[in-house]
Tab-separated table of C-alpha atoms and ligand atoms in Angstrom:
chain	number	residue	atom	x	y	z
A	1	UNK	CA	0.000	0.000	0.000
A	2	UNK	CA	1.084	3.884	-0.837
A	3	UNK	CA	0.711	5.990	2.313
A	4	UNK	CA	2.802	9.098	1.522
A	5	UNK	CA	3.574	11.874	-0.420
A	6	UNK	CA	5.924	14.487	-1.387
A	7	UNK	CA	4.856	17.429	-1.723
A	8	UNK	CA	7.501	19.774	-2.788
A	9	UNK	CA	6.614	23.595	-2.154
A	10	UNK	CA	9.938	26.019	-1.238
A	11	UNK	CA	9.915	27.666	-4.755
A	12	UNK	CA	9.631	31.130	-5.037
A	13	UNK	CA	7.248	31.116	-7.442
A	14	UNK	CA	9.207	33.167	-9.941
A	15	UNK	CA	6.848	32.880	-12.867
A	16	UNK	CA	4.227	34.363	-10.429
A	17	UNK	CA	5.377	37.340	-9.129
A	18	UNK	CA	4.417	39.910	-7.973
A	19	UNK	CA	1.396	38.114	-6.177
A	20	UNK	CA	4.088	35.611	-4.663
A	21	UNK	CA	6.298	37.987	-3.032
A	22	UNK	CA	4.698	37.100	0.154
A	23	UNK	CA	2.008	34.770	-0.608
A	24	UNK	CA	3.063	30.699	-1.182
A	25	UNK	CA	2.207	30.300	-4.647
A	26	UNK	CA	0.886	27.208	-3.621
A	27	UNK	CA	-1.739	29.030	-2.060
A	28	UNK	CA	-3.103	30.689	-5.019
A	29	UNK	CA	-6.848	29.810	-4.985
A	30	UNK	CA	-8.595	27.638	-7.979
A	31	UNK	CA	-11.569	29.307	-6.906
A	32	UNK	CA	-11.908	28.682	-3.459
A	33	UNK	CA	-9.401	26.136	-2.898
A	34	UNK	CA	-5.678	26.918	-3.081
A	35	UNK	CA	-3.120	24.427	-5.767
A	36	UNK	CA	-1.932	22.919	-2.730
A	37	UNK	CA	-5.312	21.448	-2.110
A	38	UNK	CA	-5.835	20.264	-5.109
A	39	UNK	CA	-3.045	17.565	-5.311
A	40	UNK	CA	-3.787	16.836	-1.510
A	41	UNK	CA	-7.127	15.849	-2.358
A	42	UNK	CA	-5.542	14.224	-5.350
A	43	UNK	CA	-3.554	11.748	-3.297
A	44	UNK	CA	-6.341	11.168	-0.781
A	45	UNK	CA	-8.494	10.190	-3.436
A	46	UNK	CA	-6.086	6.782	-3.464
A	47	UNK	CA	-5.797	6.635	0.019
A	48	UNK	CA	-2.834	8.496	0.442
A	49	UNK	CA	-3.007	10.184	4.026
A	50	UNK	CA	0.529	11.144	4.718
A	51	UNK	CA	2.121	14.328	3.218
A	52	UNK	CA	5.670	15.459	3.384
A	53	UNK	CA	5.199	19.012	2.239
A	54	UNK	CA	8.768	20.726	1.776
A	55	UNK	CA	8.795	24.145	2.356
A	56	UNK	CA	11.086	27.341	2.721
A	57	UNK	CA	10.647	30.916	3.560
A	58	UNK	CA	6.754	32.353	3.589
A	59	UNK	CA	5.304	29.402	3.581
A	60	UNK	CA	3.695	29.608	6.877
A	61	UNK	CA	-0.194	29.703	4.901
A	62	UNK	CA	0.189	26.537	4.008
A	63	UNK	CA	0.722	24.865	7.691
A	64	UNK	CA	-2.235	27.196	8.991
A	65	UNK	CA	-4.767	26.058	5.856
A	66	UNK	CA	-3.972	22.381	6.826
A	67	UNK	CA	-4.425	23.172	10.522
A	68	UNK	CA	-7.490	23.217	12.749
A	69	UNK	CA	-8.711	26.575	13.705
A	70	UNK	CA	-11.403	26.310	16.457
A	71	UNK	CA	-12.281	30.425	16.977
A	72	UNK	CA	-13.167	29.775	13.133
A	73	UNK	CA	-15.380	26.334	14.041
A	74	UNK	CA	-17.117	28.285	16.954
A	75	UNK	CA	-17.733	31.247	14.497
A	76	UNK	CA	-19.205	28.799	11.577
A	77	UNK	CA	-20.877	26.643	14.610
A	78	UNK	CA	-23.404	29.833	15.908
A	79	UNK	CA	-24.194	31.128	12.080
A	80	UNK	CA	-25.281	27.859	11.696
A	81	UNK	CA	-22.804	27.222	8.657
A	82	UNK	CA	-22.226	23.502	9.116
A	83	UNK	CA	-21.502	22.493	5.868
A	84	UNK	CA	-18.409	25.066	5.835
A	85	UNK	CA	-17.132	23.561	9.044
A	86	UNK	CA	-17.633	20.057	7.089
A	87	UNK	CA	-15.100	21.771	3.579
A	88	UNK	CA	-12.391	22.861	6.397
A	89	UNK	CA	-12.188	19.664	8.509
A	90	UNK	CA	-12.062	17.531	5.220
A	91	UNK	CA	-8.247	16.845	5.562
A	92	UNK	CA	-8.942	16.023	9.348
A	93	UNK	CA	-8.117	12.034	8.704
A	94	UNK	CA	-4.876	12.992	7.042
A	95	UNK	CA	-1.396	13.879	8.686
A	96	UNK	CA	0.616	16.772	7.192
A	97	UNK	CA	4.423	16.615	8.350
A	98	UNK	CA	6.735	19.945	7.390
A	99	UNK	CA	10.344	20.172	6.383
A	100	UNK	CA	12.090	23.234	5.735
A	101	UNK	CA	15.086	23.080	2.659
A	102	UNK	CA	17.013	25.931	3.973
A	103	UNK	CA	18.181	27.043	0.842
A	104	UNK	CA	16.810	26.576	-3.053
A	105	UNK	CA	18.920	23.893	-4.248
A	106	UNK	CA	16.318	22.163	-6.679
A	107	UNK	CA	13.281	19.891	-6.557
A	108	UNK	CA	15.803	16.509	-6.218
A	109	UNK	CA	17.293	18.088	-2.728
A	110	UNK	CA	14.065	18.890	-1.884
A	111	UNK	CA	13.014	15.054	-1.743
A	112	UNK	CA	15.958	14.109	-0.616
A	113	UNK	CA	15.068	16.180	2.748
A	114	UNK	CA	12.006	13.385	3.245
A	115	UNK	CA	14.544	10.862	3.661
A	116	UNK	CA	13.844	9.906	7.349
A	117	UNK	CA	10.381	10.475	7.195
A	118	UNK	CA	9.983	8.419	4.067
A	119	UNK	CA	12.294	5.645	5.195
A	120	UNK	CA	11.535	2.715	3.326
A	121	UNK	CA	8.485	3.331	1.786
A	122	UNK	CA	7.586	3.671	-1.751
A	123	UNK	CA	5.788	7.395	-2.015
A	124	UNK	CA	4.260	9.738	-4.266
A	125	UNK	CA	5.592	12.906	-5.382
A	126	UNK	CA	2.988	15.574	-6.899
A	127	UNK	CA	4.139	19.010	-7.932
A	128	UNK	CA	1.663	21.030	-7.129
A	129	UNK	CA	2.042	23.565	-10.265
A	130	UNK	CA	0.954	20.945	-12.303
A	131	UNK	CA	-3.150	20.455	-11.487
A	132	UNK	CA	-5.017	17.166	-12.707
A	133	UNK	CA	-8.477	17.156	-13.653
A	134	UNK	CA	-9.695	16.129	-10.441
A	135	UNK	CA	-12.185	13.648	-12.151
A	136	UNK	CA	-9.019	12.070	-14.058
A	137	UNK	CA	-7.374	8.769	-12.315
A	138	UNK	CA	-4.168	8.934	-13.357
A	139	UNK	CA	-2.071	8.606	-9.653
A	140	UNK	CA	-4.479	5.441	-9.074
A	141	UNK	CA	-3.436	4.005	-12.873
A	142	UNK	CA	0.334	4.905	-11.797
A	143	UNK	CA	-0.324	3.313	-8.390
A	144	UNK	CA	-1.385	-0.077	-10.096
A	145	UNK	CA	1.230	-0.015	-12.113
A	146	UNK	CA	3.441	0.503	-9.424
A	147	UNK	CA	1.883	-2.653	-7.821
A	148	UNK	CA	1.863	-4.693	-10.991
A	149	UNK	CA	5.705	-3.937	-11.391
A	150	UNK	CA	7.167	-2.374	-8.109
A	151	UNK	CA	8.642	-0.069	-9.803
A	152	UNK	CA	8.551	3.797	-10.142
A	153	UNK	CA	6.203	5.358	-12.250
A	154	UNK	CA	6.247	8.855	-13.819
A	155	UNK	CA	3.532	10.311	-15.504
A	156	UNK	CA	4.512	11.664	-19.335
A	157	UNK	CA	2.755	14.004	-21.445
A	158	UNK	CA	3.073	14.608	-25.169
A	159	UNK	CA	4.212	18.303	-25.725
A	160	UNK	CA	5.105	20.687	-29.097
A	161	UNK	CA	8.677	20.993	-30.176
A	162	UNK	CA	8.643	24.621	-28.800
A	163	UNK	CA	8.150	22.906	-25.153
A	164	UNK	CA	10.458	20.204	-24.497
A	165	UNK	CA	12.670	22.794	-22.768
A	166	UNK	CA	10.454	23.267	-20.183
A	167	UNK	CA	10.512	19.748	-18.960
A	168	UNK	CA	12.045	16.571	-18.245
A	169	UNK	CA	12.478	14.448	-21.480
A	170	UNK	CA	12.403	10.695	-21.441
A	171	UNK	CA	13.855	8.210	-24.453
A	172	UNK	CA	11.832	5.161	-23.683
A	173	UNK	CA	10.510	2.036	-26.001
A	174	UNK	CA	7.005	1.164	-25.175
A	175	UNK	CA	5.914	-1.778	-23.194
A	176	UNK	CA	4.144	-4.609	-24.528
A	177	UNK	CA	4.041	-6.946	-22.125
A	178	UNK	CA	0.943	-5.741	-20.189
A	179	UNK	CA	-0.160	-8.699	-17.973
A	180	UNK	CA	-2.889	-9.918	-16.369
A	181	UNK	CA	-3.781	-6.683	-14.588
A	182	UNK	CA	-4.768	-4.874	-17.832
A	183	UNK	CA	-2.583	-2.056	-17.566
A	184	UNK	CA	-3.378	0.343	-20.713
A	185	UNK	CA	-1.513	0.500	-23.501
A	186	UNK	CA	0.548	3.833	-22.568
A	187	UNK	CA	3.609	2.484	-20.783
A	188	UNK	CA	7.027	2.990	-21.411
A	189	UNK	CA	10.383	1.625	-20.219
A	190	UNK	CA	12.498	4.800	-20.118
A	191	UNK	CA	15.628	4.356	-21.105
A	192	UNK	CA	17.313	7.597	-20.267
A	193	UNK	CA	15.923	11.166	-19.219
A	194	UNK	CA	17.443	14.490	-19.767
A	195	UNK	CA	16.416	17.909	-18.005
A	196	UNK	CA	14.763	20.526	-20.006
A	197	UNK	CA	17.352	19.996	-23.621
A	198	UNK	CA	17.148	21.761	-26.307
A	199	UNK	CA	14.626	21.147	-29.121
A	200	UNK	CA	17.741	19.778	-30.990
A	201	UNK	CA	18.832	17.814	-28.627
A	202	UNK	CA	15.435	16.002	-27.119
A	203	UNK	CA	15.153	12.578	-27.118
A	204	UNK	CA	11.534	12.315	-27.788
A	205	UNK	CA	8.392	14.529	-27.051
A	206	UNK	CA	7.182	12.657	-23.879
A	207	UNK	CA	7.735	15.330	-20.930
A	208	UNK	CA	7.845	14.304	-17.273
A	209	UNK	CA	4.563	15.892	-15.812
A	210	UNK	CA	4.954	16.541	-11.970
A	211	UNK	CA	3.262	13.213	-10.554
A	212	UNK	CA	6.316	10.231	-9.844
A	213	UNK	CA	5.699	7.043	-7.569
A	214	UNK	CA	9.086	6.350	-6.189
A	215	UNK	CA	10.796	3.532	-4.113
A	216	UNK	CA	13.383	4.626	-1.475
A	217	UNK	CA	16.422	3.573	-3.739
A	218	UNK	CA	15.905	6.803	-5.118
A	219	UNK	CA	17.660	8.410	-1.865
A	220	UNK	CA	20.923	6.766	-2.686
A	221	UNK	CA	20.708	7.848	-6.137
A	222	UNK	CA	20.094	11.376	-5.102
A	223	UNK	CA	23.028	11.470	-2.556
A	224	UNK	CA	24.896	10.514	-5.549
A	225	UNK	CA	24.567	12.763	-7.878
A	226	UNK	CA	25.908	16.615	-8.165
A	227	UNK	CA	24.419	19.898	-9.155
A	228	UNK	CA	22.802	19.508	-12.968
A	229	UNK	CA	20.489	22.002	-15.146
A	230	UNK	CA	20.561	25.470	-13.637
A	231	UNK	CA	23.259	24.604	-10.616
A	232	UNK	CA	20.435	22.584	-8.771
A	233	UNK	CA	19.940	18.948	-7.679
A	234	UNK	CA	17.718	17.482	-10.432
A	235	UNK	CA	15.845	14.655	-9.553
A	236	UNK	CA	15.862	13.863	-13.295
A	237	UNK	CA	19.311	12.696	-12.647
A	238	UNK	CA	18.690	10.731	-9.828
A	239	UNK	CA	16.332	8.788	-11.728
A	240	UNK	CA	19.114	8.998	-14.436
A	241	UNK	CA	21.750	6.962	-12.403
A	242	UNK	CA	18.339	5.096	-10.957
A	243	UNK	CA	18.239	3.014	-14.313
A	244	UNK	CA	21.532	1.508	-14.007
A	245	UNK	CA	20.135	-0.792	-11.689
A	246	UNK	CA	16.266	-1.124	-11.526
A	247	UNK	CA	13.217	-0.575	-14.578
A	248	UNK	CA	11.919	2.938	-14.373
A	249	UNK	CA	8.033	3.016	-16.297
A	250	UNK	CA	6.650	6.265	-18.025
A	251	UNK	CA	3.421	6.305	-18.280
A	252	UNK	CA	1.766	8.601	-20.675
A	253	UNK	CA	-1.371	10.724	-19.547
A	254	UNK	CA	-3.640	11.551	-21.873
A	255	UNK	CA	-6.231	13.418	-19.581
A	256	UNK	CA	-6.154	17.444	-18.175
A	257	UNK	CA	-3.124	18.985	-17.035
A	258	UNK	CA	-3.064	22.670	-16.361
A	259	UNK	CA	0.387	24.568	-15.860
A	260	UNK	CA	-0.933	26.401	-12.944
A	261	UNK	CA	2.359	27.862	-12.024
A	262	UNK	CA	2.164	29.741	-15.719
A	263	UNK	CA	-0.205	32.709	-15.501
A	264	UNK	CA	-1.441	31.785	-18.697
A	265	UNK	CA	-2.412	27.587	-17.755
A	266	UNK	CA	-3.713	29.112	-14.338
A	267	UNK	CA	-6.320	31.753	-16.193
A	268	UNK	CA	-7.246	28.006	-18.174
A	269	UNK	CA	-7.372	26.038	-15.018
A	270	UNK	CA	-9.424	28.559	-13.001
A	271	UNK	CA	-12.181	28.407	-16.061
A	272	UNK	CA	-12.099	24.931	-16.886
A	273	UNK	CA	-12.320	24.004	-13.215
A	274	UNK	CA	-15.026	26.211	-13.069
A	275	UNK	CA	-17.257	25.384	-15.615
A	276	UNK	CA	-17.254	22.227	-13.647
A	277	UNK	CA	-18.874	23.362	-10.778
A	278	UNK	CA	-22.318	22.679	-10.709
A	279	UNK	CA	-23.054	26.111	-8.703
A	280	UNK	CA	-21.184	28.047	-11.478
A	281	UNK	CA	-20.861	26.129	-14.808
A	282	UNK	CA	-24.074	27.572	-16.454
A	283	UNK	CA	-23.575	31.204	-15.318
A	284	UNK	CA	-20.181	30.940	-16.526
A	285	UNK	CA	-20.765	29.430	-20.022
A	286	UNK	CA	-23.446	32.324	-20.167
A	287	UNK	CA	-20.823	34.891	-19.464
A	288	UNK	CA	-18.429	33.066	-21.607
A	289	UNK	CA	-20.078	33.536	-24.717
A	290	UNK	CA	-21.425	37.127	-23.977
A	291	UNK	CA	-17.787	38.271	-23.909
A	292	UNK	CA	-16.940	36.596	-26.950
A	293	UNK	CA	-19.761	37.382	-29.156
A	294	UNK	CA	-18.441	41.063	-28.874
A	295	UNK	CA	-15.130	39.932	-29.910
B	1	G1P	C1	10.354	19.865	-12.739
B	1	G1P	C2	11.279	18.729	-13.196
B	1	G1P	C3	11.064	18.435	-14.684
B	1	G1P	C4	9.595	18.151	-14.934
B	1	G1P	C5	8.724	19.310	-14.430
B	1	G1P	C6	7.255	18.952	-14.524
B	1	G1P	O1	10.780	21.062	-13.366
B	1	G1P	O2	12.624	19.100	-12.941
B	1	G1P	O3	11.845	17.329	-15.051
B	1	G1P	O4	9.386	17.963	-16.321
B	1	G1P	O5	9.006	19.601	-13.056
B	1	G1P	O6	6.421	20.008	-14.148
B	1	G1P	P1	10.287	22.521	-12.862
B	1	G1P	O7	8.988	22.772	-13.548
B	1	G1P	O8	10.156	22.435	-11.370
B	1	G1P	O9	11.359	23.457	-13.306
């Protein structure tokens, strides 16, 4: 069984500023729920319950939004508001552990600082920039497939030319020996990644999306390695070294993926999500297509 996740949050949210000068940016609401909540819910969805969230400087909101807050219950409790006092107790089963990386030296130091907590546990990592359509299953398909293989899983999505140097970039052959569990088609055997190349130099199109199911080996491999892309610890190479000695699977999503970290993907997200709410989805598409028919 997976218990845990990583969830790594001590960026500084560059690509957001100014907003995230002092705010987390993984406290920027999707409505009424900040990103952060989003992959928690994500991972509690498959029975995760036990989060690792890494964090640095000004992240305080995000250990007081997981907290309880009982002047706020008694408040909610006499206006009779009980089904808000249900939304902000909803994480109440789940256990939220902090560790603070001192100083920004990349997302693979930043797992590597779970080490104790992890020990030897397989665990999920979700990067919380990257939002799932919360009615998509891919972290329970990658936790099968972790269970059908014991292996780690990473989630792969086809992007344009133009965007392989955002991202991790796998060369992998596809797997056809799927097995009894009917694993879908999708799965690769990587055989090498490289962190955010050059269009000239990618191996292939299939980008490393922010979702990996890991086994503790990983630790070792990121003790091993030095500083890569951009002077930091990329856990890209970790996984690198990784495949000298165990089968790493990609396995490509084909589902809803917003770059909420972009402001662009985050203006997307905030709509799309929206339109799925039953409370705003026909008001919205109304409003939608009032704007555009004066375009
Ligand atoms: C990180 C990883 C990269 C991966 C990406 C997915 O990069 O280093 O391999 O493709 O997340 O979102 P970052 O976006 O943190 O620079």
């Amino acid at each position: 069984m997976l218990r845990k996740a990583i969830l790594p949050a001590a960026g500084l949210g560059t690509r957001f500023l100014p907003v995230t000068k002092a705010s987390p940016k993984e406290m920027l609401p999707i409505v009424d729920k900040p990103l952060i909540q989003y992959s928690v819910e994500e991972c509690e969805r498959c029975g995760i319950r036990e989060f690792i969230i890494i964090t640095g400087k000004n992240k305080r909101a995000i250990e007081d939004h997981f907290d309880q807050f009982s002047e706020l219950d008694e408040v909610l409790k006499q206006k009779g508001l009980s089904n808000l006092i249900e939304e902000i107790h909803r994480h109440d089963q789940s256990d939220f552990a902090y560790i603070r990386q001192s100083r920004p030296l990349g997302l693979g130091h930043a797992i590597l600082c779970a080490k104790a907590f992890v020990k030897d546990e397989p665990f999920a990592v979700l990067l919380g920039d990257d939002i799932i359509d919360p009615e998509d299953t891919l972290l329970m398909e990658m936790i099968e497939i972790y269970k059908k293989y014991r292996s780690p899983v990473i989630a792969l999505q086809e992007v344009p030319d133009d965007e392989v140097s955002k991202y991790g970039i796998i060369d992998g052959e596809t797997v056809t020996d799927f097995g009894p569990h009917n694993i879908p088609k999708q799965l690769y055997k990587i055989n090498a990644l490289v962190e955010k190349p050059k269009k000239e130099d990618a191996p292939s199109n299939l980008a490393v999306i922010g979702r990996y199911i890991l086994t503790s080996d990983i630790f070792e491999a990121l003790e091993a390695i030095k500083p890569g892309k951009g002077g930091e610890y990329q856990l890209t190479d970790a996984l690198n070294l990784l495949l000298s000695s165990r089968v790493v699977y990609g396995y490509l999503f084909k589902g809803n993926r917003y770059d909420a970290g972009d402001k662009f993907g985050f203006l997307k997200a905030t709509i799309e999500l929206s339109l799925k709410r039953p409370e705003f989805s026909e008001n919205l598409k109304n409003y939608l297509k009032s704007l555009t028919a004066g375009l």
